[in-house]
Coordinates of C-alpha atoms in Angstrom, one line a residue:
M153 CA 0.1 -0.1 -0.3
I154 CA 3.0 2.6 0.5
G155 CA 3.5 3.7 -3.3
N156 CA 5.4 6.8 -4.7
P157 CA 2.9 8.1 -7.3
R158 CA 4.2 10.0 -9.8
N159 CA 1.0 11.4 -12.1
L160 CA 2.0 11.6 -16.0
K161 CA 0.1 14.7 -17.0
A162 CA 0.3 16.4 -20.1
S163 CA 3.5 18.1 -19.5
A164 CA 5.7 14.6 -19.2
M165 CA 3.8 13.2 -22.0
W166 CA 5.4 15.8 -24.3
K167 CA 8.7 15.2 -22.6
T168 CA 8.7 11.3 -23.7
F169 CA 8.2 12.9 -27.0
L170 CA 10.8 14.9 -27.0
V171 CA 13.1 12.0 -25.7
V172 CA 12.3 10.2 -28.7
L173 CA 12.9 12.7 -31.5
L174 CA 16.2 13.3 -29.6
F175 CA 17.4 10.2 -28.2
P176 CA 16.1 8.1 -31.5
C177 CA 20.0 5.8 -31.3
L178 CA 19.9 4.6 -28.2
A179 CA 21.5 1.4 -27.3
L180 CA 19.8 -1.8 -28.3
A181 CA 17.3 -3.4 -26.1
A182 CA 18.2 -6.2 -23.5
K183 CA 16.3 -9.4 -24.9
V184 CA 14.2 -9.5 -21.7
E185 CA 11.6 -12.5 -21.2
V186 CA 9.6 -14.6 -19.1
V187 CA 9.9 -18.0 -19.5
A188 CA 7.3 -20.8 -17.6
T189 CA 8.9 -24.7 -17.3
D190 CA 6.7 -27.6 -16.2
G191 CA 5.1 -24.5 -13.9
N192 CA 8.4 -22.6 -12.6
H193 CA 9.0 -19.7 -14.0
Q194 CA 13.0 -17.6 -14.5
L195 CA 13.1 -14.5 -16.1
L196 CA 15.8 -14.6 -18.7
I197 CA 17.8 -11.0 -20.3
D198 CA 19.8 -12.0 -23.4
G199 CA 19.4 -16.7 -22.3
E200 CA 20.9 -15.7 -19.0
P201 CA 18.7 -15.8 -16.3
F202 CA 17.9 -13.0 -14.1
F203 CA 16.0 -13.1 -10.0
V204 CA 15.5 -9.4 -9.4
K205 CA 17.3 -8.1 -6.4
G206 CA 16.1 -5.2 -6.6
G207 CA 15.1 -1.3 -4.4
G208 CA 12.0 0.8 -4.8
G209 CA 12.8 4.1 -3.9
D210 CA 14.7 7.6 -4.6
G211 CA 18.4 6.3 -2.3
P212 CA 21.9 6.1 -3.5
K213 CA 22.2 3.2 -6.3
D214 CA 25.8 3.5 -6.7
V215 CA 25.2 1.7 -2.8
L216 CA 22.5 -0.2 -4.3
A217 CA 24.6 -1.7 -7.1
A218 CA 27.6 -2.4 -4.5
V219 CA 25.6 -4.6 -1.7
G220 CA 24.5 -6.9 -4.6
G221 CA 21.2 -5.2 -5.9
N222 CA 20.7 -5.8 -9.5
A223 CA 17.3 -2.9 -10.4
F224 CA 15.4 -1.0 -9.1
R225 CA 11.7 0.5 -9.5
T226 CA 10.0 3.5 -10.5
W227 CA 6.6 5.0 -10.6
G228 CA 6.5 7.0 -12.9
T229 CA 8.1 8.4 -15.8
D230 CA 9.6 11.4 -14.4
N231 CA 13.7 12.0 -15.0
L232 CA 13.5 8.6 -16.3
L233 CA 16.2 9.0 -19.1
D234 CA 18.6 9.7 -16.5
Q235 CA 17.6 7.2 -14.3
L236 CA 17.4 4.7 -17.5
D237 CA 21.3 6.2 -17.8
E238 CA 23.0 6.0 -14.2
A239 CA 21.8 2.5 -14.2
E240 CA 23.4 1.9 -16.8
S241 CA 26.7 3.0 -16.2
L242 CA 26.3 1.0 -12.7
G243 CA 24.8 -2.4 -14.2
L244 CA 20.8 -2.3 -13.0
K245 CA 18.3 -2.5 -14.8
V246 CA 14.8 -0.2 -13.5
A247 CA 11.1 -1.8 -13.4
V248 CA 9.9 1.5 -15.3
G249 CA 6.4 2.6 -13.6
I250 CA 4.0 3.7 -15.9
W251 CA 1.4 5.4 -13.5
L252 CA -1.7 5.1 -13.7
G253 CA -4.7 7.5 -12.0
H254 CA -6.3 6.2 -8.8
E255 CA -10.1 6.8 -8.4
R256 CA -9.7 8.0 -4.4
H257 CA -7.3 11.0 -6.5
G258 CA -10.1 12.2 -8.4
F259 CA -9.1 10.1 -11.8
D260 CA -12.3 8.4 -12.7
Y261 CA -11.9 5.5 -15.1
N262 CA -15.8 5.9 -16.6
D263 CA -14.9 8.8 -18.5
K264 CA -13.1 8.0 -22.0
A265 CA -11.5 11.3 -22.8
Q266 CA -9.6 10.8 -19.2
V267 CA -8.9 6.9 -19.9
A268 CA -7.7 7.1 -23.7
E269 CA -5.2 10.6 -22.4
Q270 CA -3.7 8.3 -20.0
F271 CA -3.6 5.7 -22.8
E272 CA -1.8 7.9 -24.8
S273 CA 0.6 9.0 -22.3
A274 CA 1.7 5.7 -21.3
N275 CA 2.3 5.1 -25.4
A276 CA 4.4 8.0 -25.4
A277 CA 6.4 6.7 -22.4
I278 CA 6.9 2.7 -24.0
D279 CA 8.0 4.4 -27.6
A280 CA 10.0 6.4 -25.6
F281 CA 12.2 4.1 -23.6
K282 CA 11.8 0.5 -25.2
D283 CA 15.5 0.7 -26.8
H284 CA 17.4 1.4 -23.6
P285 CA 19.3 -1.2 -22.8
A286 CA 18.4 -0.8 -18.8
V287 CA 15.2 -1.4 -19.1
L288 CA 13.9 -4.2 -18.0
L289 CA 9.7 -4.5 -17.4
W290 CA 7.0 -2.0 -18.2
S291 CA 4.9 -1.9 -15.0
I292 CA 1.2 -0.6 -15.2
G293 CA 0.3 1.0 -12.7
N294 CA 0.5 0.8 -8.6
E295 CA -2.0 0.1 -6.4
M296 CA -4.4 1.7 -9.2
E297 CA -6.9 -0.6 -8.2
G298 CA -7.7 0.5 -4.6
F299 CA -7.5 -1.1 -1.6
A300 CA -11.2 -2.3 -1.1
D301 CA -12.4 -5.3 -3.5
G302 CA -10.0 -3.8 -6.8
D303 CA -12.9 -6.3 -8.9
N304 CA -13.5 -2.6 -11.0
E305 CA -13.2 -3.9 -14.4
K306 CA -13.0 -0.8 -15.8
I307 CA -9.7 0.3 -14.5
W308 CA -8.3 -3.8 -15.4
A309 CA -9.4 -2.8 -19.1
A310 CA -7.4 0.1 -19.0
V311 CA -4.7 -1.7 -17.6
E312 CA -5.1 -4.6 -20.2
E313 CA -5.1 -1.6 -23.4
I314 CA -1.6 -0.5 -21.8
A315 CA -0.1 -3.7 -21.2
A316 CA -1.3 -5.2 -24.8
Y317 CA 0.0 -1.9 -26.6
A318 CA 3.2 -3.0 -24.8
K319 CA 3.3 -6.3 -26.0
A320 CA 3.0 -5.3 -29.7
T321 CA 5.4 -2.6 -29.7
D322 CA 8.0 -3.9 -27.5
P323 CA 8.6 -7.2 -27.7
N324 CA 11.6 -7.4 -25.8
H325 CA 10.2 -6.5 -22.2
P326 CA 7.3 -8.1 -20.2
T327 CA 4.9 -6.7 -18.4
M328 CA 4.3 -6.3 -14.9
T329 CA 1.0 -4.6 -13.2
V330 CA 1.3 -3.9 -9.4
V331 CA -1.7 -4.2 -6.6
A332 CA -2.1 -3.6 -2.8
E333 CA -1.7 -7.1 -1.3
I334 CA -4.4 -10.1 -3.5
G335 CA -7.5 -9.4 -1.0
G336 CA -11.1 -9.4 -2.9
E337 CA -11.1 -9.7 -6.8
R338 CA -7.8 -8.9 -7.3
V339 CA -5.8 -12.2 -8.5
R340 CA -8.8 -13.3 -10.0
A341 CA -8.5 -10.3 -12.6
M342 CA -5.3 -10.1 -12.9
H343 CA -5.7 -13.8 -14.6
E344 CA -9.0 -13.1 -16.0
L345 CA -9.0 -10.0 -17.3
T346 CA -5.7 -9.0 -18.4
P347 CA -4.3 -11.6 -20.3
S348 CA -1.2 -9.3 -21.1
I349 CA -0.1 -9.1 -18.1
D350 CA 3.0 -10.6 -17.9
I351 CA 4.0 -10.3 -13.8
V352 CA 2.6 -9.9 -10.8
G353 CA 3.8 -7.0 -8.7
I354 CA 2.5 -7.6 -5.3
N355 CA 3.4 -5.0 -2.1
A356 CA 2.8 -6.3 0.8
Y357 CA 4.1 -5.8 4.4
G358 CA 2.7 -7.3 7.5
G359 CA 1.5 -10.2 5.2
A360 CA 4.4 -10.3 3.3
P361 CA 6.1 -13.4 4.9
S362 CA 2.9 -15.5 4.0
I363 CA 2.4 -14.0 0.3
A364 CA 3.3 -17.2 -1.4
E365 CA 2.0 -19.6 0.7
R366 CA -1.6 -17.3 0.2
Y367 CA -1.4 -16.4 -3.1
R368 CA -0.8 -19.7 -4.5
E369 CA -4.3 -20.9 -2.7
A370 CA -6.1 -18.1 -4.1
G371 CA -5.1 -19.0 -7.3
G372 CA -1.9 -17.7 -8.8
T373 CA -0.6 -19.4 -11.3
K374 CA 1.3 -16.3 -13.0
P375 CA 4.7 -15.2 -12.2
F376 CA 5.1 -12.7 -9.1
I377 CA 7.2 -9.6 -8.0
L378 CA 7.3 -9.1 -4.9
T379 CA 7.3 -5.5 -5.6
E380 CA 7.1 -3.3 -1.9
F381 CA 8.2 -5.2 1.4
G382 CA 9.9 -3.7 4.7
P383 CA 8.3 -3.2 8.2
V384 CA 4.6 -4.1 9.3
G385 CA 2.5 -1.0 7.9
T386 CA 1.4 1.4 10.3
W387 CA -1.9 0.4 9.0
E388 CA -1.3 -2.5 10.9
V389 CA 0.3 -1.7 14.3
Q390 CA -2.4 -1.2 17.0
K391 CA -2.8 2.4 17.8
N392 CA -1.9 3.7 22.1
D393 CA -4.7 5.1 23.9
W394 CA -4.2 8.9 22.4
G395 CA -4.2 6.4 18.6
A396 CA -0.2 7.1 17.6
V397 CA 1.6 3.7 16.2
P398 CA 4.3 3.2 18.2
E399 CA 7.0 2.2 15.5
P400 CA 9.6 -0.4 16.4
T401 CA 14.0 0.2 15.7
S402 CA 15.5 -0.1 12.7
S403 CA 16.9 -3.0 14.3
E404 CA 13.7 -4.9 15.0
K405 CA 12.7 -3.6 11.3
A406 CA 15.5 -5.0 9.5
Q407 CA 14.0 -8.9 11.0
Y408 CA 10.7 -8.3 8.7
Y409 CA 13.0 -7.5 6.0
G410 CA 14.6 -11.0 6.0
L411 CA 11.7 -13.3 7.3
A412 CA 9.4 -11.9 4.7
Y413 CA 12.2 -13.1 1.7
R414 CA 13.6 -15.6 3.1
N415 CA 9.7 -17.0 3.7
S416 CA 8.7 -15.8 0.2
V417 CA 10.8 -14.6 -1.8
L418 CA 13.9 -17.4 -1.6
A419 CA 11.5 -20.0 -1.2
E420 CA 9.6 -19.8 -4.0
K421 CA 13.0 -19.2 -6.2
D422 CA 12.3 -20.2 -10.2
K423 CA 9.2 -21.7 -9.2
L424 CA 6.5 -18.9 -9.0
C425 CA 8.6 -15.8 -7.3
L426 CA 11.6 -13.4 -9.6
G427 CA 12.4 -11.6 -7.6
S428 CA 11.8 -8.4 -5.4
F429 CA 12.0 -4.7 -4.8
A430 CA 12.8 -4.1 -0.6
F431 CA 11.1 -0.8 0.4
T432 CA 11.6 2.1 0.3
W433 CA 15.7 2.5 -0.5
G434 CA 16.1 5.8 0.5
F435 CA 13.8 7.9 2.8
K436 CA 10.7 8.8 2.7
Q437 CA 8.4 10.9 5.5
E438 CA 5.6 8.8 6.2
A439 CA 3.7 8.3 9.3
T440 CA 7.2 9.3 10.7
A441 CA 10.3 10.2 9.7
T442 CA 12.0 6.9 9.5
W443 CA 9.3 3.6 9.6
F444 CA 9.3 2.6 6.0
G445 CA 12.6 4.2 4.8
M446 CA 16.0 1.9 4.4
F447 CA 18.2 5.0 4.9
Y448 CA 18.4 8.7 7.2
D449 CA 17.7 12.0 5.9
D450 CA 21.2 11.6 5.0
N451 CA 22.1 8.2 3.7
T452 CA 22.7 6.8 7.0
K453 CA 22.6 3.3 5.8
L454 CA 20.5 1.6 8.4
A455 CA 20.0 -2.8 9.4
A456 CA 17.9 -3.4 6.8
V457 CA 20.4 -2.4 4.0
D458 CA 23.0 -4.7 5.2
V459 CA 20.5 -7.8 5.5
M460 CA 19.6 -7.0 2.3
Q461 CA 22.8 -7.6 1.5
E462 CA 23.4 -10.3 3.0
L463 CA 20.3 -11.8 1.9
W464 CA 21.7 -11.2 -1.6
T465 CA 25.5 -11.9 -1.7
G466 CA 24.9 -14.8 0.5
A467 CA 28.0 -12.7 2.3
P468 CA 27.3 -10.9 6.1
P469 CA 29.0 -6.6 5.3
R470 CA 33.0 -6.7 6.8
N471 CA 31.1 -3.4 8.4
R472 CA 28.1 -4.1 10.3
V473 CA 25.5 -0.6 11.0
P474 CA 25.2 0.2 14.6
Q475 CA 22.4 -1.3 16.7
I476 CA 19.9 0.0 18.6
E477 CA 17.4 -0.8 21.5
P478 CA 14.4 0.8 22.1
I479 CA 13.8 4.3 23.7
R480 CA 12.8 4.5 27.7
A481 CA 11.7 6.8 29.9
P482 CA 9.4 7.1 33.4
G483 CA 6.2 7.1 31.3
N484 CA 5.1 8.2 28.1
R485 CA 2.4 11.2 29.1
F486 CA 3.9 14.1 30.5
I487 CA 2.9 17.6 31.6
E488 CA 3.3 20.5 28.9
G489 CA 7.2 22.3 29.9
Q490 CA 8.4 19.6 32.0
T491 CA 11.6 18.1 31.6
V492 CA 12.3 14.8 30.8
T493 CA 14.8 12.1 31.0
F494 CA 14.8 9.8 27.7
T495 CA 17.7 6.6 28.0
V496 CA 19.0 4.2 24.9
D497 CA 21.4 1.8 24.8
A498 CA 23.4 1.5 21.2
F499 CA 26.2 -0.7 20.0
D500 CA 28.4 -1.3 17.3
P501 CA 29.3 -5.0 16.2
G502 CA 32.6 -3.7 15.2
G503 CA 33.6 -1.7 18.4
E504 CA 33.5 1.7 16.4
P505 CA 33.0 5.1 18.4
L506 CA 29.3 6.0 18.0
T507 CA 27.7 9.6 18.1
A508 CA 24.3 10.1 18.9
Q509 CA 21.2 12.7 17.3
W510 CA 18.3 13.1 19.9
K511 CA 14.8 15.1 18.1
L512 CA 11.7 16.0 19.2
Y513 CA 8.7 16.9 16.5
A514 CA 5.5 17.1 16.0
E515 CA 3.0 13.7 15.5
A516 CA 1.6 13.6 12.3
E517 CA -2.0 15.2 12.0
E518 CA -2.7 12.0 10.0
Y519 CA -1.6 8.5 9.0
R520 CA -2.0 8.9 4.8
V521 CA -2.8 5.8 3.1
G522 CA -1.1 4.9 -0.4
G523 CA 2.2 6.3 0.1
D524 CA 1.2 9.9 -0.4
A525 CA 2.6 12.7 0.0
E526 CA 2.5 13.8 3.9
P527 CA 4.9 16.7 5.6
K528 CA 7.6 16.7 7.8
P529 CA 6.0 17.6 11.1
D530 CA 7.6 20.6 13.1
R531 CA 10.5 19.8 14.9
F532 CA 11.4 21.4 18.5
A533 CA 15.1 21.7 17.6
D534 CA 15.4 23.9 21.2
A535 CA 13.4 21.1 22.9
V536 CA 17.2 19.2 23.7
I537 CA 18.5 20.0 27.1
E538 CA 21.8 17.7 26.7
S539 CA 22.3 14.6 25.3
N540 CA 24.8 12.5 24.6
L541 CA 25.3 8.8 23.4
N542 CA 22.6 6.7 25.6
S543 CA 20.6 9.7 27.4
A544 CA 18.5 13.2 26.4
T545 CA 17.4 15.6 28.6
I546 CA 14.0 17.0 26.8
R547 CA 11.5 19.8 27.9
M548 CA 8.3 19.1 26.3
P549 CA 6.8 21.6 24.7
D550 CA 3.9 24.1 25.7
Q551 CA 1.4 23.0 23.8
P552 CA -0.4 20.2 25.0
G553 CA -0.5 17.2 22.6
A554 CA 1.2 14.2 20.7
Y555 CA 4.6 14.3 19.8
R556 CA 7.3 11.5 19.3
V557 CA 11.1 11.7 20.6
F558 CA 14.0 10.6 17.9
A559 CA 17.8 8.7 18.3
I560 CA 19.6 8.3 15.3
V561 CA 22.9 7.2 15.9
R562 CA 25.6 6.9 13.9
D563 CA 28.7 5.0 13.5
P564 CA 32.2 6.8 11.5
A565 CA 31.5 4.3 8.9
G566 CA 28.1 6.1 7.7
G567 CA 26.1 3.1 9.3
G568 CA 23.0 4.0 11.4
A569 CA 20.4 2.8 13.7
T570 CA 17.3 4.8 14.7
A571 CA 14.2 4.4 17.8
N572 CA 11.8 6.8 18.5
M573 CA 8.9 6.7 21.1
P574 CA 5.3 8.3 21.0
V575 CA 4.6 10.6 23.7
F576 CA 1.7 12.8 25.0
V577 CA 2.1 16.3 26.3
Q578 CA -1.1 17.3 28.5
D579 CA -2.0 20.7 30.3
S580 CA -1.2 20.8 34.2
D581 CA -5.2 21.9 34.5
T582 CA -6.2 18.4 32.7
A583 CA -3.8 16.4 34.1
A584 CA -4.2 17.9 37.9
K585 CA -7.8 17.6 37.9
E586 CA -7.8 13.9 35.8
R587 CA -5.0 12.7 38.9
L588 CA -2.3 12.5 36.1
A589 CA -2.5 9.7 34.6
V590 CA 0.8 8.8 33.7
A591 CA 1.2 4.5 33.2
P592 CA 4.3 2.7 32.9
E593 CA 4.6 -0.4 32.4
L594 CA 5.9 -2.3 34.9
P595 CA 7.5 -4.0 36.3
L596 CA 8.9 -0.2 37.2
V597 CA 12.1 -0.4 39.3
L598 CA 12.8 2.5 41.0
Y599 CA 15.9 1.1 42.5
A600 CA 18.2 -1.9 40.6
D601 CA 21.6 -2.3 38.9
D602 CA 22.1 -0.2 35.8
I603 CA 18.3 1.2 36.1
G604 CA 18.9 4.6 34.4
P605 CA 16.6 7.2 34.9
M606 CA 15.0 6.9 38.0
P607 CA 11.7 7.5 37.8
Y608 CA 11.6 8.6 41.2
V609 CA 14.4 10.3 42.8
P610 CA 15.3 9.5 46.7
S611 CA 14.9 13.6 46.6
G612 CA 13.2 14.2 50.4
W613 CA 15.1 14.1 52.9
V614 CA 13.9 14.5 56.6
G615 CA 14.6 13.9 60.2
K616 CA 18.1 14.3 61.4
T617 CA 19.8 14.3 58.1
D618 CA 23.4 15.0 59.0
A619 CA 23.5 11.3 60.3
L620 CA 22.5 10.2 57.7
S621 CA 24.1 9.1 54.8
V622 CA 23.3 7.0 51.7
E623 CA 25.5 5.2 49.0
N624 CA 24.0 3.8 45.9
N625 CA 26.7 1.9 44.9
D626 CA 28.2 0.1 47.8
T627 CA 29.7 -3.3 45.9
K628 CA 30.1 -5.2 49.5
Y629 CA 26.9 -6.6 49.6
A630 CA 24.2 -6.9 46.9
N631 CA 21.1 -8.7 46.4
S632 CA 21.2 -9.3 42.7
G633 CA 23.8 -7.5 40.3
N634 CA 26.8 -6.2 41.5
T635 CA 25.4 -3.3 44.1
A636 CA 22.8 -2.4 46.9
M637 CA 22.5 0.5 48.8
R638 CA 23.9 1.2 52.3
V639 CA 22.1 3.7 54.4
A640 CA 24.0 4.8 57.6
F641 CA 22.1 6.4 60.7
M642 CA 24.6 7.8 63.2
S643 CA 22.9 9.2 65.9
P644 CA 21.5 6.9 68.7
G645 CA 18.3 9.1 69.7
D646 CA 17.1 10.6 66.9
W647 CA 15.3 9.6 63.9
A648 CA 15.6 10.4 60.1
G649 CA 14.4 9.0 56.6
V650 CA 14.5 9.1 52.9
V651 CA 11.5 10.3 50.0
W652 CA 11.4 8.8 46.5
Q653 CA 9.6 11.7 45.4
N654 CA 8.4 12.8 41.4
P655 CA 9.4 15.4 40.3
A656 CA 12.4 15.2 41.8
N657 CA 12.0 17.7 45.7
D658 CA 8.4 17.9 45.4
W659 CA 6.2 18.1 48.4
G660 CA 2.9 18.3 46.2
D661 CA 3.3 22.0 44.6
L662 CA 3.5 20.5 41.2
P663 CA 2.1 18.0 38.8
G664 CA 4.0 14.8 38.3
G665 CA 3.5 11.1 39.8
F666 CA 2.6 7.5 37.7
D667 CA -0.3 6.0 37.7
L668 CA 0.4 2.7 38.8
S669 CA -3.7 1.0 39.0
D670 CA -2.1 -1.8 36.9
A671 CA 0.4 -2.8 40.0
T672 CA -0.7 -5.3 42.8
K673 CA 2.4 -5.1 45.2
L674 CA 5.3 -2.8 46.5
T675 CA 8.2 -5.4 47.2
F676 CA 11.5 -5.2 47.7
F677 CA 14.9 -6.9 49.2
A678 CA 16.3 -5.1 53.0
R679 CA 19.2 -6.8 55.1
G680 CA 20.7 -5.9 58.2
E681 CA 24.4 -5.1 58.7
T682 CA 23.9 -7.5 62.1
G683 CA 20.5 -8.5 62.2
G684 CA 17.8 -6.5 64.8
E685 CA 17.3 -3.0 63.3
K686 CA 13.9 -2.3 63.0
V687 CA 12.9 0.9 59.9
D688 CA 9.3 1.9 58.1
F689 CA 9.3 1.2 55.0
S690 CA 6.2 3.2 52.5
F691 CA 4.5 5.0 49.9
G692 CA 2.2 7.8 49.6
A693 CA 3.4 10.1 51.7
L694 CA 1.4 13.1 50.1
R695 CA -2.0 12.8 51.9
E696 CA -3.4 16.3 52.8
G697 CA -2.6 20.2 52.3
Q698 CA -0.7 20.4 49.0
A699 CA -2.1 21.0 45.8
F700 CA -1.0 17.8 44.0
T701 CA -1.3 14.3 47.0
D702 CA -0.6 10.8 46.3
T703 CA -4.6 9.2 46.3
A704 CA -2.9 6.3 47.9
A705 CA -0.6 5.2 50.8
G706 CA 1.0 2.4 52.6
K707 CA 3.1 0.7 55.0
V708 CA 5.2 -2.4 56.8
V709 CA 7.5 -2.7 59.6
V710 CA 10.0 -4.5 59.3
E711 CA 12.9 -5.6 61.7
L712 CA 16.0 -6.5 59.3
T713 CA 18.1 -10.0 60.0
D714 CA 22.0 -10.5 58.9
E715 CA 19.8 -12.2 55.7
W716 CA 18.2 -10.6 52.7
Q717 CA 14.9 -10.8 52.6
Q718 CA 12.3 -9.2 50.5
Y719 CA 8.9 -7.2 51.7
E720 CA 6.3 -6.4 50.1
I721 CA 3.3 -3.9 50.8
D722 CA 0.6 -5.0 49.7
L723 CA -1.4 -2.6 46.6
T724 CA -4.3 -4.9 46.4
G725 CA -7.9 -2.4 46.5
K726 CA -6.0 1.1 46.9
D727 CA -6.6 4.0 44.5
L728 CA -3.0 4.4 42.5
R729 CA -4.2 6.8 40.3
R730 CA -1.6 9.2 41.4
I731 CA 1.6 7.9 43.2
K732 CA 3.8 11.0 43.5
T733 CA 6.3 9.6 46.6
G734 CA 6.9 6.3 45.6
F735 CA 8.7 4.6 48.5
A736 CA 10.5 6.2 51.6
F737 CA 12.2 4.9 54.7
A738 CA 12.5 6.2 57.9
I739 CA 14.8 5.2 60.9
P740 CA 13.3 5.2 64.5
G741 CA 15.9 6.1 67.2
Q742 CA 17.4 2.6 68.4
G743 CA 19.8 3.8 70.8
K744 CA 22.3 2.8 69.1
P745 CA 23.9 3.8 65.2
V746 CA 21.6 1.4 62.6
V747 CA 23.1 0.4 59.3
F748 CA 21.0 -2.1 56.8
Y749 CA 21.0 -2.2 52.8
L750 CA 17.9 -2.3 50.3
D751 CA 18.0 -3.4 46.1
D752 CA 15.8 -4.6 43.8
V753 CA 12.7 -2.2 44.7
R754 CA 9.9 -1.8 42.4
Y755 CA 6.1 -2.1 41.8
E756 CA 4.9 -5.2 40.1

């Protein structure tokens, strides 16, 4: 469903006539043919087998050739001569797209004049370029049947008329038409209504790994090319609670390319499948700036290119692009103007040094269909306060709404990786009224090894704090991992404690906290230095008198042993819609110094 429409208007038709006049003596065309033997199919160029290893898009064609590609496709004939000449210089072939009108764009297949003009434009393109040696085949239309049942016989009649002209005029190149998946009447129509179509082109995303099997089950006997494939489409992903689609990382998306290619292309090689065109070979703003691109906007290679290189050549790249994990943050709903720390893990397989660029964009106003051109959303260049390879501190915009945080990681060799995270900015009045519905994924870890940004900060020190010390990375004892938190209180006749707060240092004047309604228990591990230490553990310190209070509280009083034990505060039945103080401990006076250890504090 993801094309790149290029309308062939009257001006384009005149350009093709000029090409005929100005370039009548192009080098001889290659003889391209589809050969069938006992139900198996091959594409031959001048008698030699040619399995299409292609890309679709405006990305660098020299890179396509260098990584093992042998062809690319176009959607129309704009600037086609230059593209054909470049292909010829690089040893590539071109599936020449002839754009046919879409009814959703206003084209009327009941209008004989419109259909006739389209027919003449297509014929002019065929006449102009049929003798160019880089032409592989004629790709007549892209998803012109629409996204319903694809059963408009007048559309298929227009396709057949152009295909018949191509075959009569140009015996050297086969014909293909491209459809959006294979549902409805598409397979039947292409077999019964378009006898002059030699090859079925199929655009598929989430269903690409099963397309070969499903095509056979639908009665497909003509050979096919997988003309677009890549990550799962935005229309195939469940939206979150404000309507945004979570996007896989570039590392995750690369796996989709491999799965589709192995299952539906290689599995049918020299049978029904003649090859494929990975999408998009380049950069394309569609839903987001990174969803479908195999490159970033500066031609930085992403993991999908590495995957296709290995599949095309049988050997992995010598210098693999970086890998990246999903972005993490303390929730995904924030308050206007709130400062939030986002983190990400990325590494380079070859050990090269990496750099990272963080960006904040507005979310696309709508997710369009069919690859229609989309404006790039506004970027908030001043939102990133500070950043490094693994984290960024970003100030949320003052305007409530949907946004998306991007991390783009690059290596010195032109390789990169991308990840993004949709976020929602809420105005403070609404947040207060709704008790701030920030619902993080569970378990929500408050303290553990390598936690990254802490969702609650142990910033609220109370009591005789000058006798209290807290060491966050004690290596003498640990329940899990390498470190634990060591707490020492050296005033035997006094008391002290620490409250974990969100935001840090706030006692109820500011919005914040998390909606922990899905949590059933707060668990933590603790042990004493010698055993017998008494400590109160709790959450929900802000109960009355503040603008933003905790909606629930809980407490457990324990006497520690000198062995690690897990303790639990039961959350069943509590109103957890806003918990601003997620954890606390208080040490009462015990007539002696108290030393104890904490580890693995989390809501589950």
